[in-house]
XYZ file of C-alpha atoms in Angstrom:
293
model
C -176.906 111.624 260.907
C -179.419 114.275 259.897
C -181.737 113.325 262.781
C -178.877 113.599 265.261
C -177.930 117.001 263.888
C -181.557 118.161 264.016
C -181.890 116.947 267.621
C -178.762 118.859 268.638
C -179.943 121.961 266.812
C -183.355 121.710 268.443
C -181.837 121.468 271.918
C -179.975 124.713 271.255
C -183.356 126.396 270.677
C -185.385 124.624 273.378
C -185.093 127.292 276.091
C -185.998 130.075 273.671
C -188.960 128.106 272.325
C -190.222 127.357 275.829
C -189.941 131.069 276.653
C -192.116 131.959 273.657
C -194.714 129.289 274.465
C -194.835 130.093 278.193
C -195.432 133.790 277.521
C -198.112 132.893 275.002
C -199.887 130.334 277.173
C -199.052 131.054 280.823
C -199.083 127.287 281.375
C -195.941 125.239 281.928
C -197.490 121.978 280.730
C -199.018 123.521 277.604
C -195.745 125.316 276.852
C -193.899 121.998 277.050
C -196.526 120.431 274.763
C -196.073 123.231 272.212
C -192.300 122.764 272.230
C -192.655 119.003 271.824
C -195.045 119.554 268.909
C -192.404 121.747 267.268
C -189.827 118.964 267.608
C -192.179 116.389 266.048
C -192.772 118.670 263.096
C -189.071 119.370 262.697
C -188.201 115.672 262.847
C -190.569 115.026 259.905
C -189.118 117.859 257.804
C -186.152 117.882 255.469
C -183.572 120.186 257.069
C -182.311 121.403 253.688
C -185.779 122.855 253.054
C -185.412 125.246 256.032
C -183.337 128.416 255.613
C -183.275 129.384 259.312
C -184.145 126.615 261.763
C -184.395 128.968 264.768
C -186.875 131.252 263.014
C -188.770 128.272 261.617
C -189.146 126.706 265.061
C -190.218 130.028 266.604
C -192.935 130.320 263.961
C -194.129 126.765 264.594
C -194.289 127.233 268.384
C -196.074 130.571 267.959
C -198.667 129.056 265.615
C -199.236 126.054 267.894
C -199.613 128.356 270.910
C -201.988 130.640 268.992
C -204.178 127.670 268.084
C -204.243 126.596 271.739
C -205.311 130.085 272.814
C -208.015 130.286 270.147
C -209.282 126.871 271.192
C -209.545 128.088 274.786
C -211.597 131.096 273.699
C -213.862 128.952 271.513
C -214.612 126.613 274.413
C -214.852 129.495 276.893
C -212.088 127.947 279.009
C -209.214 129.119 281.155
C -209.840 132.833 281.440
C -208.119 134.908 284.116
C -211.271 134.526 286.221
C -210.734 130.743 286.236
C -207.001 130.296 286.748
C -203.712 131.956 287.490
C -200.683 131.624 285.207
C -198.453 128.726 286.230
C -195.546 130.026 288.319
C -191.902 129.008 288.029
C -190.504 128.561 291.539
C -186.948 128.220 292.829
C -186.050 128.105 296.522
C -184.037 131.247 297.311
C -181.201 130.455 299.681
C -178.920 132.960 297.968
C -176.760 130.221 296.444
C -178.582 129.250 293.255
C -175.910 127.411 291.265
C -177.809 124.989 289.075
C -177.347 126.070 285.422
C -180.979 125.295 284.551
C -182.205 127.400 287.471
C -179.906 130.287 286.546
C -181.132 130.127 282.958
C -184.742 130.135 284.122
C -184.177 133.151 286.358
C -182.387 135.076 283.618
C -185.297 134.422 281.258
C -188.073 134.940 283.799
C -191.245 136.894 283.129
C -193.228 138.514 285.922
C -196.552 137.103 287.075
C -197.988 140.612 286.769
C -197.221 140.603 283.049
C -198.629 137.099 282.568
C -201.860 138.109 284.300
C -202.281 141.034 281.884
C -201.378 138.866 278.886
C -204.161 136.452 279.887
C -206.626 139.310 279.396
C -205.602 139.968 275.787
C -207.135 138.400 272.709
C -205.071 135.566 271.193
C -204.022 137.765 268.243
C -203.051 140.672 270.511
C -201.044 138.352 272.698
C -199.144 136.869 269.763
C -198.361 140.292 268.270
C -197.113 141.687 271.583
C -195.146 138.635 272.726
C -193.368 138.057 269.433
C -192.633 141.694 268.600
C -192.114 143.391 271.969
C -190.543 140.475 273.862
C -188.723 138.610 271.077
C -188.193 141.276 268.380
C -189.900 139.318 265.591
C -190.657 141.704 262.678
C -194.292 142.684 262.151
C -194.237 141.367 258.568
C -193.530 137.848 259.850
C -196.173 138.081 262.571
C -198.720 139.383 260.058
C -198.220 136.237 257.974
C -198.957 134.040 261.000
C -202.146 135.980 261.725
C -203.207 136.347 258.080
C -203.405 140.115 258.596
C -201.715 143.174 257.163
C -198.583 144.551 258.817
C -200.476 147.713 259.807
C -203.239 145.695 261.438
C -200.642 143.648 263.319
C -198.938 146.826 264.542
C -202.285 148.014 265.899
C -202.766 144.738 267.768
C -199.381 145.107 269.442
C -200.077 148.759 270.241
C -203.378 147.902 271.965
C -201.650 145.186 273.963
C -198.818 147.556 274.887
C -201.290 150.050 276.365
C -202.752 147.290 278.556
C -199.317 146.197 279.704
C -197.974 149.688 280.411
C -197.232 150.328 284.088
C -196.931 146.605 284.929
C -193.132 146.587 285.132
C -192.035 145.601 288.662
C -188.888 146.665 290.498
C -186.046 144.384 289.372
C -183.876 144.637 292.501
C -184.689 141.309 294.153
C -182.959 142.287 297.420
C -185.157 145.396 297.662
C -188.238 143.313 296.838
C -187.279 140.853 299.555
C -187.137 143.608 302.198
C -190.714 144.613 301.363
C -191.994 141.018 301.303
C -190.239 140.214 304.606
C -191.770 143.319 306.185
C -195.197 142.200 304.964
C -194.933 138.768 306.609
C -193.398 140.129 309.823
C -196.307 142.529 310.192
C -198.805 139.738 309.422
C -197.297 137.495 312.110
C -197.476 140.381 314.599
C -201.049 141.197 313.591
C -199.961 144.794 312.944
C -202.458 146.161 310.412
C -200.804 149.571 310.191
C -197.427 148.093 309.228
C -199.111 145.741 306.797
C -200.971 148.562 305.094
C -197.707 150.500 304.862
C -196.143 147.666 302.837
C -199.082 147.605 300.429
C -200.040 149.965 297.625
C -203.492 151.454 298.318
C -204.871 149.701 295.202
C -203.100 146.380 295.787
C -204.770 143.285 294.299
C -204.568 139.790 295.790
C -205.627 136.896 293.582
C -205.931 133.546 295.366
C -206.532 130.187 293.696
C -207.789 127.634 296.190
C -208.911 125.197 293.501
C -212.426 126.456 292.773
C -211.705 129.561 290.716
C -209.988 132.812 291.587
C -210.899 134.837 294.669
C -209.846 138.476 294.323
C -209.265 140.973 297.132
C -208.720 144.642 296.315
C -207.383 147.468 298.459
C -204.748 147.622 301.178
C -207.113 147.245 304.128
C -208.853 144.164 302.740
C -205.584 142.484 301.724
C -204.006 143.302 305.092
C -206.966 141.842 306.949
C -206.732 138.672 304.873
C -203.010 138.368 305.635
C -203.597 138.602 309.394
C -206.394 136.031 309.198
C -204.174 133.467 307.423
C -201.041 134.045 309.522
C -200.505 130.931 311.638
C -197.569 129.637 313.659
C -197.719 126.243 311.929
C -197.501 127.838 308.468
C -193.835 128.601 307.866
C -192.656 130.844 305.035
C -189.473 130.091 303.103
C -187.859 132.507 300.667
C -188.372 131.626 297.016
C -187.996 133.235 293.639
C -191.349 133.129 291.885
C -190.918 133.996 288.213
C -187.631 135.610 289.139
C -189.099 137.929 291.789
C -189.159 137.740 295.582
C -191.824 135.343 296.801
C -192.350 132.572 299.306
C -193.406 128.996 299.649
C -195.504 128.233 302.708
C -195.160 124.869 304.429
C -197.516 123.319 306.950
C -195.850 120.733 309.209
C -193.064 120.518 306.637
C -195.330 119.972 303.616
C -195.981 122.492 300.836
C -199.197 124.364 301.576
C -199.064 127.276 299.116
C -196.876 129.486 296.930
C -197.095 133.281 296.861
C -195.692 135.604 294.224
C -195.360 139.361 294.739
C -195.089 142.369 292.461
C -193.253 145.266 294.097
C -193.305 148.723 292.514
C -191.595 151.726 294.113
C -191.192 149.905 297.414
C -194.808 148.784 297.804
C -196.596 145.542 296.972
C -199.015 146.121 294.108
C -200.070 142.551 293.289
C -200.033 139.177 295.047
C -200.749 135.803 293.456
C -201.445 133.007 295.942
C -201.438 129.384 294.759
C -203.150 126.834 296.990
C -205.126 124.702 294.511
C -204.409 121.055 295.462
C -203.450 119.870 291.963
C -201.169 122.806 291.302
C -199.528 122.610 294.738
C -198.921 118.892 294.202
C -197.141 119.624 290.911
C -195.055 122.408 292.478
C -194.206 120.190 295.447
C -192.941 117.487 293.087
C -190.815 120.031 291.218
C -189.337 121.279 294.511
C -188.763 117.825 295.990
C -191.356 118.338 298.734
C -194.555 116.661 299.891
C -197.873 118.405 299.367
C -200.026 119.300 302.359
C -203.089 118.783 300.167
C -202.486 115.127 299.259
């Protein structure tokens, strides 16, 4: 009976725990692993020894995620130069009814924020994510980090300065107008209209499977968009981490996914996913075939 009760209680916390792990790790598979690890630990623990199961599970997931991040740094793996954060993608036909999809969208975090979080130290990331995004008190975070509360506050403050200014427009309909204008101009080969949709300091990060290629500046990004526009590559509206984006199909198969950050009516950041392994995983999630298989 206790195991059944624990399983039910865990399921009530699963979405929250995944949200913590995903923001910490920027990887859907690693976030799922961290949540599963939390369940295994809970299942081996006496429930009457835990005062607050939700807080206990949050602490476990945070510690597991922190260890994963520190392990990455030790091995010199998975920096922002090597990978993009995993996106969450939902086709946007304006009729999203699935409860899981609605929950994901309500709890979404922008790709722009995840990109910045990937540039923080593991301790900075934990302090910022837990305190600023999930309102965990600094005293509790300090215990996880084996630091003083003041030191933990400083970590979060440094992270906050890095994150500042990365908040995108939240009106998805307004975002969609800008993204649609961008692709219409690209199809027409109209560089002036393209540049008008882009912030002068726009950044495009593209993952083709061999590391990240970065393009900076409106003219360079616009030129890249015209070069890749092709009649056989069809764009379909999607919500990428809750913001206006697209999936691109080639002869009906998933070719790439693009996420956009729109601020004050201009595109400031673009993340383009075309790495074969990642596209294959996204295609499976969306019920499509991959053009890279």
